[in-house]
Coordinates of C-alpha atoms in Angstrom, one line a residue:
X1 CA 27.5 -34.2 31.0
X2 CA 29.9 -35.0 28.2
X3 CA 31.5 -32.6 25.7
X4 CA 33.9 -33.1 22.8
X5 CA 35.0 -31.1 19.7
X6 CA 36.8 -31.7 16.5
X7 CA 37.1 -29.8 13.2
X8 CA 35.9 -30.1 9.6
X9 CA 35.9 -27.7 6.6
X10 CA 33.0 -25.8 5.0
X11 CA 33.5 -24.9 1.3
X12 CA 32.3 -21.4 0.3
X13 CA 32.6 -21.3 -3.4
X14 CA 36.2 -22.7 -4.0
X15 CA 37.5 -21.5 -0.7
X16 CA 37.4 -23.4 2.6
X17 CA 36.5 -22.3 6.1
X18 CA 37.5 -24.4 9.1
X19 CA 34.4 -25.3 11.2
X20 CA 34.6 -26.5 14.8
X21 CA 32.2 -29.4 15.3
X22 CA 31.1 -29.5 19.0
X23 CA 29.0 -32.3 20.6
X24 CA 27.3 -31.9 24.0
X25 CA 25.5 -34.7 25.9
X26 CA 23.0 -33.8 28.7
X27 CA 20.5 -35.8 30.7
X28 CA 17.1 -35.7 29.3
X29 CA 14.8 -37.2 26.6
X30 CA 16.9 -38.8 23.8
X31 CA 17.1 -36.4 20.9
X32 CA 19.6 -35.3 18.3
X33 CA 19.7 -31.6 17.5
X34 CA 22.0 -30.1 14.8
X35 CA 22.6 -26.4 14.8
X36 CA 24.9 -24.0 12.9
X37 CA 23.1 -23.1 9.6
X38 CA 23.1 -26.6 8.0
X39 CA 21.5 -27.3 4.6
X40 CA 19.2 -30.2 3.8
X41 CA 21.9 -32.8 3.1
X42 CA 23.7 -31.9 6.4
X43 CA 20.5 -32.1 8.4
X44 CA 20.0 -35.6 7.1
X45 CA 23.4 -36.5 8.5
X46 CA 21.7 -37.2 11.9
X47 CA 20.3 -40.5 10.5
X48 CA 23.4 -41.4 8.6
X49 CA 25.7 -40.8 11.7
X50 CA 23.4 -42.8 14.1
X51 CA 23.2 -45.8 11.8
X52 CA 27.0 -45.7 11.1
X53 CA 27.9 -45.6 14.8
X54 CA 25.6 -48.5 15.6
X55 CA 26.7 -50.6 12.7
X56 CA 30.4 -49.9 13.6
X57 CA 29.9 -51.7 16.9
X58 CA 29.5 -48.7 19.2
X59 CA 26.6 -47.8 21.4
X60 CA 24.5 -44.7 20.6
X61 CA 24.1 -42.5 23.6
X62 CA 20.5 -42.3 24.9
X63 CA 20.7 -38.7 26.0
X64 CA 19.9 -35.2 24.8
X65 CA 22.5 -34.6 22.1
X66 CA 23.3 -31.2 20.6
X67 CA 25.8 -30.9 17.8
X68 CA 26.9 -27.3 17.0
X69 CA 28.8 -26.2 13.9
X70 CA 30.8 -23.0 14.6
X71 CA 31.0 -20.3 13.3
X72 CA 27.2 -20.4 13.0
X73 CA 27.1 -17.5 10.5
X74 CA 28.9 -19.5 7.7
X75 CA 26.5 -21.5 5.5
X76 CA 27.4 -25.2 5.6
X77 CA 26.4 -27.8 3.0
X78 CA 27.2 -31.3 1.9
X79 CA 27.8 -34.6 3.6
X80 CA 31.5 -34.0 4.3
X81 CA 30.8 -33.3 8.0
X82 CA 29.5 -36.8 8.8
X83 CA 32.9 -38.2 9.9
X84 CA 33.5 -35.2 12.2
X85 CA 30.0 -35.3 13.7
X86 CA 30.3 -39.0 14.4
X87 CA 33.7 -38.7 16.2
X88 CA 32.5 -35.7 18.2
X89 CA 29.5 -37.7 19.4
X90 CA 31.7 -40.6 20.3
X91 CA 34.0 -38.3 22.1
X92 CA 31.2 -36.8 24.2
X93 CA 30.1 -40.3 25.0
X94 CA 33.7 -41.1 26.2
X95 CA 34.1 -43.9 23.6
X96 CA 37.0 -41.8 22.2
X97 CA 39.3 -39.6 24.3
X98 CA 38.2 -36.0 23.5
X99 CA 41.8 -34.9 23.6
X100 CA 42.6 -37.1 20.6
X101 CA 40.0 -35.2 18.5
X102 CA 40.8 -31.6 19.3
X103 CA 43.6 -31.1 16.7
X104 CA 42.2 -33.2 13.9
X105 CA 40.4 -32.1 10.8
X106 CA 38.0 -34.7 9.5
X107 CA 36.4 -34.8 6.0
X108 CA 34.2 -37.6 4.7
X109 CA 30.7 -38.9 4.2
X110 CA 29.4 -41.9 6.2
X111 CA 27.4 -44.7 4.7
X112 CA 24.8 -46.5 6.9
X113 CA 27.1 -49.4 7.2
X114 CA 29.9 -47.2 8.5
X115 CA 32.0 -47.0 5.4
X116 CA 33.7 -43.6 4.7
X117 CA 32.9 -42.3 1.2
X118 CA 34.9 -39.6 -0.6
X119 CA 33.3 -36.1 -1.2
X120 CA 34.0 -33.3 -3.6
X121 CA 36.4 -30.5 -2.7
X122 CA 38.9 -32.5 -0.6
X123 CA 41.9 -30.5 -1.9
X124 CA 40.6 -27.0 -1.2
X125 CA 39.4 -28.2 2.2
X126 CA 42.8 -29.5 3.1
X127 CA 44.4 -26.3 1.8
X128 CA 42.1 -24.3 4.1
X129 CA 43.0 -26.5 7.1
X130 CA 46.7 -26.1 6.4
X131 CA 46.4 -22.3 6.1
X132 CA 44.6 -22.4 9.5
X133 CA 47.5 -24.2 11.1
X134 CA 46.2 -27.8 11.3
X135 CA 48.7 -30.5 10.4
X136 CA 46.6 -33.7 10.8
X137 CA 43.8 -34.5 8.4
X138 CA 41.5 -37.6 8.2
X139 CA 40.0 -38.3 4.8
X140 CA 38.4 -41.3 3.0
X141 CA 41.0 -43.7 1.7
X142 CA 40.0 -43.0 -1.9
X143 CA 40.8 -39.3 -1.4
X144 CA 44.3 -39.7 0.1
X145 CA 46.1 -39.0 -3.2
X146 CA 44.2 -35.7 -3.6
X147 CA 44.7 -34.6 0.1
X148 CA 48.4 -35.5 0.0
X149 CA 49.0 -32.8 -2.6
X150 CA 49.1 -30.2 0.2
X151 CA 52.6 -30.1 1.7
X152 CA 53.2 -30.1 5.4
X153 CA 50.0 -32.0 6.3
X154 CA 49.9 -35.6 7.6
X155 CA 47.0 -37.4 5.9
X156 CA 45.3 -40.5 7.4
X157 CA 43.1 -42.4 5.0
X158 CA 40.4 -44.7 6.5
X159 CA 37.9 -47.1 4.9
X160 CA 35.4 -47.1 7.7
X161 CA 34.4 -45.5 10.9
X162 CA 35.4 -48.6 12.8
X163 CA 39.0 -48.3 11.6
X164 CA 39.1 -44.7 12.7
X165 CA 37.8 -45.5 16.2
X166 CA 40.5 -48.2 16.5
X167 CA 43.2 -45.8 15.5
X168 CA 42.1 -43.1 18.0
X169 CA 41.7 -45.6 20.8
X170 CA 45.0 -47.5 20.2
X171 CA 43.1 -50.7 19.4
X172 CA 44.0 -53.2 16.7
X173 CA 42.9 -51.8 13.3
X174 CA 40.3 -54.2 11.8
X175 CA 40.7 -55.3 8.2
X176 CA 38.0 -54.0 5.9
X177 CA 37.2 -55.7 2.6
X178 CA 38.5 -53.6 -0.3
X179 CA 36.6 -54.7 -3.4
X180 CA 37.7 -53.0 -6.6
X181 CA 34.7 -52.8 -8.9
X182 CA 36.9 -51.4 -11.7
X183 CA 38.7 -54.7 -11.9
X184 CA 35.4 -56.4 -12.7
X185 CA 34.4 -53.8 -15.2
X186 CA 31.8 -52.2 -12.8
X187 CA 31.6 -48.6 -11.6
X188 CA 32.7 -47.9 -8.1
X189 CA 29.7 -46.8 -6.0
X190 CA 32.0 -45.0 -3.6
X191 CA 33.0 -42.5 -6.3
X192 CA 29.5 -41.9 -7.6
X193 CA 29.1 -38.7 -5.6
X194 CA 32.3 -37.1 -6.9
X195 CA 30.9 -36.2 -10.3
X196 CA 27.5 -34.6 -9.9
X197 CA 25.4 -34.6 -13.1
X198 CA 25.1 -31.2 -14.5
X199 CA 28.0 -29.7 -12.5
X200 CA 30.4 -29.5 -15.4
X201 CA 28.3 -29.3 -18.6
X202 CA 30.5 -28.5 -21.6
X203 CA 33.8 -29.0 -19.6
X204 CA 36.4 -31.0 -21.5
X205 CA 40.0 -31.5 -20.5
X206 CA 42.9 -32.4 -22.7
X207 CA 43.9 -35.1 -20.3
X208 CA 43.8 -38.1 -22.6
X209 CA 46.7 -39.7 -24.4
X210 CA 45.5 -38.4 -27.8
X211 CA 46.0 -34.6 -28.0
X212 CA 44.7 -33.0 -31.2
X213 CA 47.7 -32.2 -33.4
X214 CA 48.2 -28.9 -35.3
X215 CA 49.5 -30.9 -38.3
X216 CA 45.9 -32.0 -38.9
X217 CA 45.0 -28.4 -40.0
X218 CA 45.3 -27.9 -43.7
X219 CA 46.5 -24.4 -44.9
X220 CA 45.4 -21.5 -42.7
X221 CA 49.0 -20.2 -42.3
X222 CA 47.9 -16.8 -41.0
X223 CA 45.5 -18.3 -38.5
X224 CA 48.2 -20.8 -37.3
X225 CA 50.6 -17.9 -36.7
X226 CA 48.0 -16.0 -34.7
X227 CA 47.2 -19.2 -32.7
X228 CA 50.9 -19.5 -31.9
X229 CA 51.1 -15.9 -30.7
X230 CA 47.9 -16.4 -28.6
X231 CA 49.6 -19.3 -26.8
X232 CA 52.9 -17.6 -26.3
X233 CA 51.5 -14.4 -24.8
X234 CA 48.1 -15.6 -23.5
X235 CA 46.3 -13.3 -25.9
X236 CA 42.5 -13.7 -26.5
X237 CA 41.7 -14.7 -30.0
X238 CA 38.6 -14.5 -32.3
X239 CA 38.1 -16.5 -35.5
X240 CA 35.6 -15.3 -38.1
X241 CA 34.9 -17.3 -41.2
X242 CA 32.5 -19.5 -43.1
X243 CA 31.5 -23.0 -41.9
X244 CA 34.0 -25.6 -42.5
X245 CA 37.0 -23.3 -42.8
X246 CA 38.7 -24.8 -39.7
X247 CA 37.8 -22.4 -36.8
X248 CA 36.9 -25.1 -34.3
X249 CA 39.8 -27.2 -35.5
X250 CA 42.2 -24.5 -34.7
X251 CA 40.7 -23.6 -31.3
X252 CA 40.8 -27.3 -30.1
X253 CA 44.5 -27.4 -30.7
X254 CA 45.2 -24.3 -28.6
X255 CA 45.5 -26.1 -25.2
X256 CA 48.2 -28.4 -26.7
X257 CA 50.4 -25.4 -27.4
X258 CA 50.3 -24.1 -23.8
X259 CA 53.1 -25.1 -21.4
X260 CA 52.2 -27.5 -18.6
X261 CA 50.9 -25.9 -15.4
X262 CA 53.2 -24.9 -12.6
X263 CA 52.7 -26.6 -9.2
X264 CA 50.9 -23.6 -7.9
X265 CA 48.6 -23.4 -11.0
X266 CA 48.0 -27.2 -10.8
X267 CA 46.7 -26.9 -7.3
X268 CA 44.4 -24.0 -8.2
X269 CA 43.0 -25.8 -11.2
X270 CA 42.6 -29.1 -9.3
X271 CA 40.8 -27.3 -6.4
X272 CA 38.3 -25.7 -8.7
X273 CA 37.6 -29.0 -10.6
X274 CA 37.3 -30.9 -7.3
X275 CA 34.7 -28.5 -6.0
X276 CA 32.8 -28.7 -9.3
X277 CA 32.9 -32.5 -9.4
X278 CA 34.8 -32.4 -12.6
X279 CA 38.0 -34.1 -11.3
X280 CA 38.5 -37.4 -13.2
X281 CA 38.7 -40.5 -10.9
X282 CA 42.2 -41.7 -10.4
X283 CA 43.8 -38.4 -11.4
X284 CA 44.2 -36.3 -8.3
X285 CA 46.2 -33.5 -9.9
X286 CA 45.4 -31.7 -13.1
X287 CA 48.8 -30.8 -14.7
X288 CA 47.7 -29.7 -18.1
X289 CA 45.8 -26.5 -19.0
X290 CA 42.1 -27.3 -19.0
X291 CA 39.8 -26.9 -22.0
X292 CA 36.2 -25.8 -21.5
X293 CA 33.9 -25.5 -24.5
X294 CA 30.3 -24.7 -23.3
X295 CA 27.5 -24.8 -25.8
X296 CA 26.4 -21.5 -27.3
X297 CA 23.0 -21.9 -25.5
X298 CA 24.7 -21.8 -22.1
X299 CA 23.1 -19.6 -19.5
X300 CA 24.8 -16.9 -17.5
X301 CA 24.8 -19.0 -14.3
X302 CA 26.5 -21.9 -16.2
X303 CA 29.1 -19.6 -17.7
X304 CA 30.1 -17.4 -14.8
X305 CA 28.9 -19.6 -11.9
X306 CA 25.7 -19.8 -9.9
X307 CA 22.9 -22.1 -8.9
X308 CA 20.6 -22.3 -5.9
X309 CA 22.0 -21.2 -2.6
X310 CA 25.7 -20.6 -2.7
X311 CA 27.2 -20.2 -6.2
X312 CA 29.0 -23.0 -7.9
X313 CA 32.0 -22.7 -10.3
X314 CA 31.0 -22.0 -13.9
X315 CA 32.7 -22.5 -17.2
X316 CA 35.0 -19.5 -16.7
X317 CA 36.3 -21.0 -13.5
X318 CA 36.6 -24.5 -15.0
X319 CA 38.8 -22.9 -17.7
X320 CA 41.1 -21.3 -15.1
X321 CA 44.7 -21.3 -16.3
X322 CA 43.4 -22.9 -19.5
X323 CA 41.3 -22.2 -22.6
X324 CA 37.6 -21.2 -22.7
X325 CA 36.3 -21.7 -26.2
X326 CA 32.9 -20.4 -27.3
X327 CA 31.9 -21.7 -30.7
X328 CA 29.1 -20.0 -32.7
X329 CA 29.6 -16.9 -30.5
X330 CA 27.2 -14.8 -32.5
X331 CA 24.5 -17.3 -31.6
X332 CA 25.0 -16.7 -27.8
X333 CA 22.9 -14.4 -25.8
X334 CA 24.5 -10.9 -25.8
X335 CA 24.1 -10.5 -22.0
X336 CA 25.8 -13.8 -21.4
X337 CA 28.8 -12.8 -23.5
X338 CA 29.1 -9.4 -21.9
X339 CA 29.4 -11.1 -18.5
X340 CA 32.9 -12.2 -19.6
X341 CA 34.1 -8.6 -19.5
X342 CA 35.0 -8.6 -15.8
X343 CA 36.9 -11.9 -15.7
X344 CA 38.8 -10.9 -18.9
X345 CA 40.1 -7.8 -17.1
X346 CA 40.8 -9.0 -13.6
X347 CA 41.2 -12.8 -13.8
X348 CA 38.4 -13.6 -11.4
X349 CA 34.7 -13.5 -11.2
X350 CA 32.6 -12.2 -8.3
X351 CA 29.1 -13.7 -8.1
X352 CA 26.6 -12.2 -5.7
X353 CA 23.6 -14.2 -4.5
X354 CA 21.2 -13.9 -1.6
X355 CA 23.1 -16.6 0.3
X356 CA 26.5 -14.7 -0.1
X357 CA 29.0 -13.3 -2.4
X358 CA 31.7 -15.5 -3.9
X359 CA 35.0 -14.7 -5.6
X360 CA 36.1 -17.5 -7.9
X361 CA 39.3 -17.7 -10.0
X362 CA 38.7 -17.1 -13.8
X363 CA 42.0 -16.4 -15.4
X364 CA 41.6 -18.0 -18.8
X365 CA 42.5 -17.6 -22.5
X366 CA 39.4 -16.8 -24.4
X367 CA 38.9 -18.2 -27.9
X368 CA 35.8 -17.1 -29.9
X369 CA 34.5 -18.4 -33.3
X370 CA 31.7 -17.0 -35.3
X371 CA 30.2 -17.2 -38.9
X372 CA 30.0 -14.0 -40.9
X373 CA 26.2 -14.2 -41.1
X374 CA 23.3 -16.5 -40.1
X375 CA 23.8 -18.7 -43.2
X376 CA 27.6 -18.5 -43.0
X377 CA 28.1 -17.8 -46.7
X378 CA 28.4 -14.0 -46.7
X379 CA 31.6 -12.7 -48.3
X380 CA 32.6 -16.1 -49.7
X381 CA 33.3 -16.7 -53.4
X382 CA 30.1 -18.0 -54.9
X383 CA 28.6 -18.3 -51.5
X384 CA 25.1 -17.1 -52.5
X385 CA 24.3 -15.4 -49.2
X386 CA 20.6 -14.4 -49.1
X387 CA 20.6 -12.8 -45.6
X388 CA 19.3 -9.2 -45.4
X389 CA 21.8 -6.5 -44.4
X390 CA 19.7 -5.7 -41.3
X391 CA 19.7 -9.4 -40.3
X392 CA 23.5 -9.5 -40.6
X393 CA 24.0 -6.4 -38.6
X394 CA 21.8 -7.7 -35.8
X395 CA 23.6 -11.0 -35.9
X396 CA 27.0 -9.5 -35.5
X397 CA 25.9 -6.9 -33.0
X398 CA 25.7 -9.7 -30.4
X399 CA 29.5 -9.4 -30.2
X400 CA 29.5 -6.0 -28.4
X401 CA 32.2 -3.5 -28.9
X402 CA 33.4 -3.5 -25.2
X403 CA 33.8 -7.3 -25.4
X404 CA 35.7 -7.3 -28.7
X405 CA 37.9 -4.4 -27.5
X406 CA 39.3 -7.0 -25.0
X407 CA 40.2 -9.5 -27.7
X408 CA 43.8 -9.0 -29.0
X409 CA 43.8 -11.2 -32.1
X410 CA 41.0 -11.1 -34.6
X411 CA 41.5 -13.5 -37.5
X412 CA 39.6 -13.9 -40.7
X413 CA 39.6 -17.6 -41.6
X414 CA 39.2 -18.0 -45.3
X415 CA 38.0 -21.3 -46.9
X416 CA 40.7 -23.8 -47.5
X417 CA 42.0 -24.0 -51.1
X418 CA 41.7 -27.3 -52.9
X419 CA 45.4 -27.5 -53.4
X420 CA 46.1 -27.1 -49.7
X421 CA 43.3 -29.5 -48.6
X422 CA 44.4 -32.4 -50.9
X423 CA 48.1 -31.8 -50.7
X424 CA 50.2 -34.1 -48.5
X425 CA 50.6 -32.8 -44.9
X426 CA 54.0 -34.2 -44.1
X427 CA 55.5 -30.7 -44.2
X428 CA 52.9 -29.2 -41.7
X429 CA 54.3 -28.3 -38.3
X430 CA 53.1 -30.4 -35.4
X431 CA 51.8 -29.3 -32.1
X432 CA 55.1 -30.4 -30.4
X433 CA 57.2 -28.2 -32.7
X434 CA 55.0 -25.1 -32.2
X435 CA 54.8 -25.7 -28.5
X436 CA 58.6 -25.7 -28.3
X437 CA 58.7 -22.2 -29.8
X438 CA 56.0 -21.1 -27.5
X439 CA 58.0 -22.3 -24.5
X440 CA 61.1 -20.5 -25.7
X441 CA 59.1 -17.3 -26.2
X442 CA 57.7 -17.6 -22.7
X443 CA 61.2 -18.1 -21.3
X444 CA 62.3 -14.9 -22.9
X445 CA 59.3 -13.1 -21.3
X446 CA 60.0 -14.7 -18.0
X447 CA 63.6 -13.3 -18.0
X448 CA 62.3 -9.9 -18.9
X449 CA 59.7 -9.9 -16.1
X450 CA 62.0 -11.5 -13.5
X451 CA 61.6 -8.7 -11.0
X452 CA 57.9 -8.1 -11.6
X453 CA 54.7 -9.9 -10.7
X454 CA 53.9 -10.7 -14.3
X455 CA 54.7 -13.8 -16.3
X456 CA 53.3 -13.1 -19.8
X457 CA 53.0 -10.1 -22.1
X458 CA 49.2 -10.0 -21.8
X459 CA 49.4 -9.3 -18.0
X460 CA 51.6 -6.2 -18.2
X461 CA 49.8 -3.0 -17.5
X462 CA 49.7 -0.5 -20.4
X463 CA 51.6 2.2 -18.5
X464 CA 54.4 -0.1 -17.6
X465 CA 54.6 -1.3 -21.2
X466 CA 54.8 2.2 -22.6
X467 CA 57.3 3.6 -20.2
X468 CA 59.5 0.7 -18.9
X469 CA 60.0 -1.3 -22.1
X470 CA 60.5 0.8 -25.2
X471 CA 60.0 -0.4 -28.8
X472 CA 62.2 0.4 -31.7
X473 CA 62.3 4.2 -32.7
X474 CA 59.5 5.0 -35.1
X475 CA 57.9 1.6 -34.9
X476 CA 54.6 2.9 -33.5
X477 CA 54.0 5.5 -36.2
X478 CA 51.1 3.8 -37.9
X479 CA 49.5 2.8 -34.5
X480 CA 49.7 6.5 -33.4
X481 CA 48.0 7.6 -36.6
X482 CA 45.2 5.0 -36.0
X483 CA 44.9 6.2 -32.4
X484 CA 44.4 9.8 -33.6
X485 CA 41.8 8.9 -36.2
X486 CA 39.8 6.9 -33.6
X487 CA 40.4 3.5 -35.4
X488 CA 42.3 2.4 -32.3
X489 CA 41.3 3.0 -28.6
X490 CA 43.7 3.5 -25.7
X491 CA 43.1 0.0 -24.6
X492 CA 43.6 -1.2 -28.1
X493 CA 47.0 0.6 -28.3
X494 CA 48.2 -1.2 -25.2
X495 CA 47.0 -4.6 -26.6
X496 CA 48.8 -3.9 -29.9
X497 CA 52.0 -3.4 -28.0
X498 CA 51.5 -6.6 -26.0
X499 CA 51.0 -8.6 -29.2
X500 CA 54.0 -7.0 -30.8
X501 CA 56.2 -8.0 -27.8
X502 CA 55.0 -11.6 -28.1
X503 CA 55.8 -11.5 -31.8
X504 CA 59.3 -10.3 -31.1
X505 CA 59.8 -13.0 -28.4
X506 CA 58.8 -15.7 -31.0
X507 CA 61.2 -14.2 -33.5
X508 CA 64.0 -13.9 -30.9
X509 CA 64.3 -10.1 -31.0
X510 CA 65.1 -7.9 -28.0
X511 CA 62.3 -5.4 -28.8
X512 CA 59.4 -5.1 -31.3
X513 CA 60.1 -3.5 -34.7
X514 CA 57.7 -1.7 -37.0
X515 CA 57.0 -5.1 -38.7
X516 CA 55.8 -6.5 -35.3
X517 CA 53.7 -3.4 -34.5
X518 CA 52.1 -3.3 -38.0
X519 CA 51.3 -7.1 -37.9
X520 CA 49.7 -6.7 -34.5
X521 CA 47.8 -3.7 -35.7
X522 CA 46.6 -5.6 -38.7
X523 CA 45.1 -8.3 -36.4
X524 CA 43.6 -5.6 -34.1
X525 CA 42.0 -3.5 -36.8
X526 CA 41.5 -6.0 -39.6
X527 CA 43.1 -3.7 -42.1
X528 CA 45.7 -5.4 -44.2
X529 CA 48.5 -3.0 -44.8
X530 CA 50.6 -4.2 -47.7
X531 CA 51.2 -3.9 -51.4
X532 CA 48.7 -5.4 -53.9
X533 CA 47.9 -5.0 -57.6
X534 CA 44.6 -3.3 -58.4
X535 CA 42.4 -5.2 -60.7
X536 CA 42.7 -4.0 -64.2
X537 CA 46.5 -3.5 -64.1
X538 CA 48.4 -0.4 -63.2
X539 CA 50.9 0.4 -60.5
X540 CA 50.6 -1.4 -57.1
X541 CA 48.7 0.5 -54.5
X542 CA 48.2 0.0 -50.8
X543 CA 45.1 -2.2 -50.2
X544 CA 43.3 -2.8 -47.0
X545 CA 40.2 -4.8 -46.1
X546 CA 38.7 -4.4 -42.6
X547 CA 36.6 -7.1 -41.1
X548 CA 35.8 -4.6 -38.4
X549 CA 33.9 -2.8 -41.1
X550 CA 32.2 -6.0 -41.9
X551 CA 31.1 -6.3 -38.3
X552 CA 29.6 -2.9 -38.5
X553 CA 27.7 -3.6 -41.7
X554 CA 30.0 -2.1 -44.3
X555 CA 30.6 -4.7 -47.0
X556 CA 32.7 -4.6 -50.2
X557 CA 30.4 -3.2 -52.8
X558 CA 28.7 -0.6 -50.6
X559 CA 29.9 3.0 -51.2
X560 CA 31.6 4.5 -48.2
X561 CA 33.3 7.9 -48.0
X562 CA 36.4 7.4 -45.9
X563 CA 39.9 8.0 -47.0
X564 CA 39.3 6.1 -50.2
X565 CA 36.8 4.5 -52.5
X566 CA 35.3 1.0 -52.7
X567 CA 36.3 -1.1 -55.6
X568 CA 35.5 -4.7 -56.6
X569 CA 38.6 -5.9 -54.9
X570 CA 38.4 -3.9 -51.6
X571 CA 39.3 -0.4 -50.5
X572 CA 42.0 1.4 -52.3
X573 CA 43.6 3.9 -49.9
X574 CA 44.8 7.2 -51.3

């Protein structure tokens, strides 16, 4: 009787569990039994392993063979166990010394010819092995760069099972032909399984050399400032405006304003993308904030994660530490949008399925964009909107109140004026210039939160913000009045303070002033508090126009009894 064991890693969501692969040989009818809750692709490894061992020049044991994957209660899927199963079988057959296998973690798929193919999720698998105390890992040669990102782990990359057998038995390592199809303009078949079709629909990363520049945006000075505040404090932002006003153009430039990821954040993002099969070949580490823009017809499973069996990362996890942009948000299913409420609050998503419950990271910056009505022309000068009021109310009701209450910045994007669109753009600020101010503002916040677990203003709990860091005396007077009248909720008050602190950081002030509070309040409530001249002449009066009222179906021109009267130019507050 022969027995040998080695280790591999089972991925459960984006987390890894070290699995002990045991092989037992007993006298009897030749058979190969695989136990330990394997899935279909893992059951098929019996044929792959047998062919790979024979084609590597070793003899297949003609005995009763049982391979167990422990712990048996953990579901195991994928082909990454092939290498560990083959070595455990050879160890039980005494082709390899079993003592050489006990402290190794092996990850890789075997081809029928014995070649070792890379698999998805190498980085989180090696991270799990390092956390479990293992310091030696064997991976495919094409995955060495990704596995080497984990400090304190010795990584051995092999091209074939024959090479690994030679290393473990102290024999001369045979040379394997290394053909590079990329040099000949052909795709590499060994990398075909890393990007599974459909695993990252809508996922886009700002990883190319050409990053969309903010100087391409004509006009939209208020929206540009709000975009800068969103990047500096990680505040969620919502753009509403007619088609062609520049909502998508602005949102696509948001990732370029964010600072590069820290080493810890890079490992988290890379691990998620590796599991999802969205890691670009030749780029083992994602060091820039990801950008994920799912289509407005995306299902709940594709957005928050799911699939058959164990859940897979969705768009919210692919956008971890980056930007999740949902264009045409009012066209999305209301239930799908409301599923964002949990990750917006806690920074992770918990997906429960029959096969198990998974917790996946989902700390992202949300950017929403929507038209004012189905035709998109409501409220525009000469728009000619023919949508019924009931249709508009139903259209905007898809953006629920609880979801919008978690959005800090709500910006009305007006159509670009002809003078701004056709004017030279040499004076427009570039992404690099704005990103430098964002970095300076974040440095100020980092110094302020030096002895706390928070890094940005949007992460600070409301109680700490109100009691530990005070604003200028009397600065919150208007916000307190809105809170008393019900225009502002308690959560909204906290978010107004967070935005005001970010505005102060960008301006270089030690604490927010009344100007910062009122500007944040304007973006929160949509009421423009300022001085304007009423049509027809006369003394200036305070004018406000609330797009929140537009969301609820109250348009300029409809009579409304609330602290003022509707006029042709808006609401004149008394």
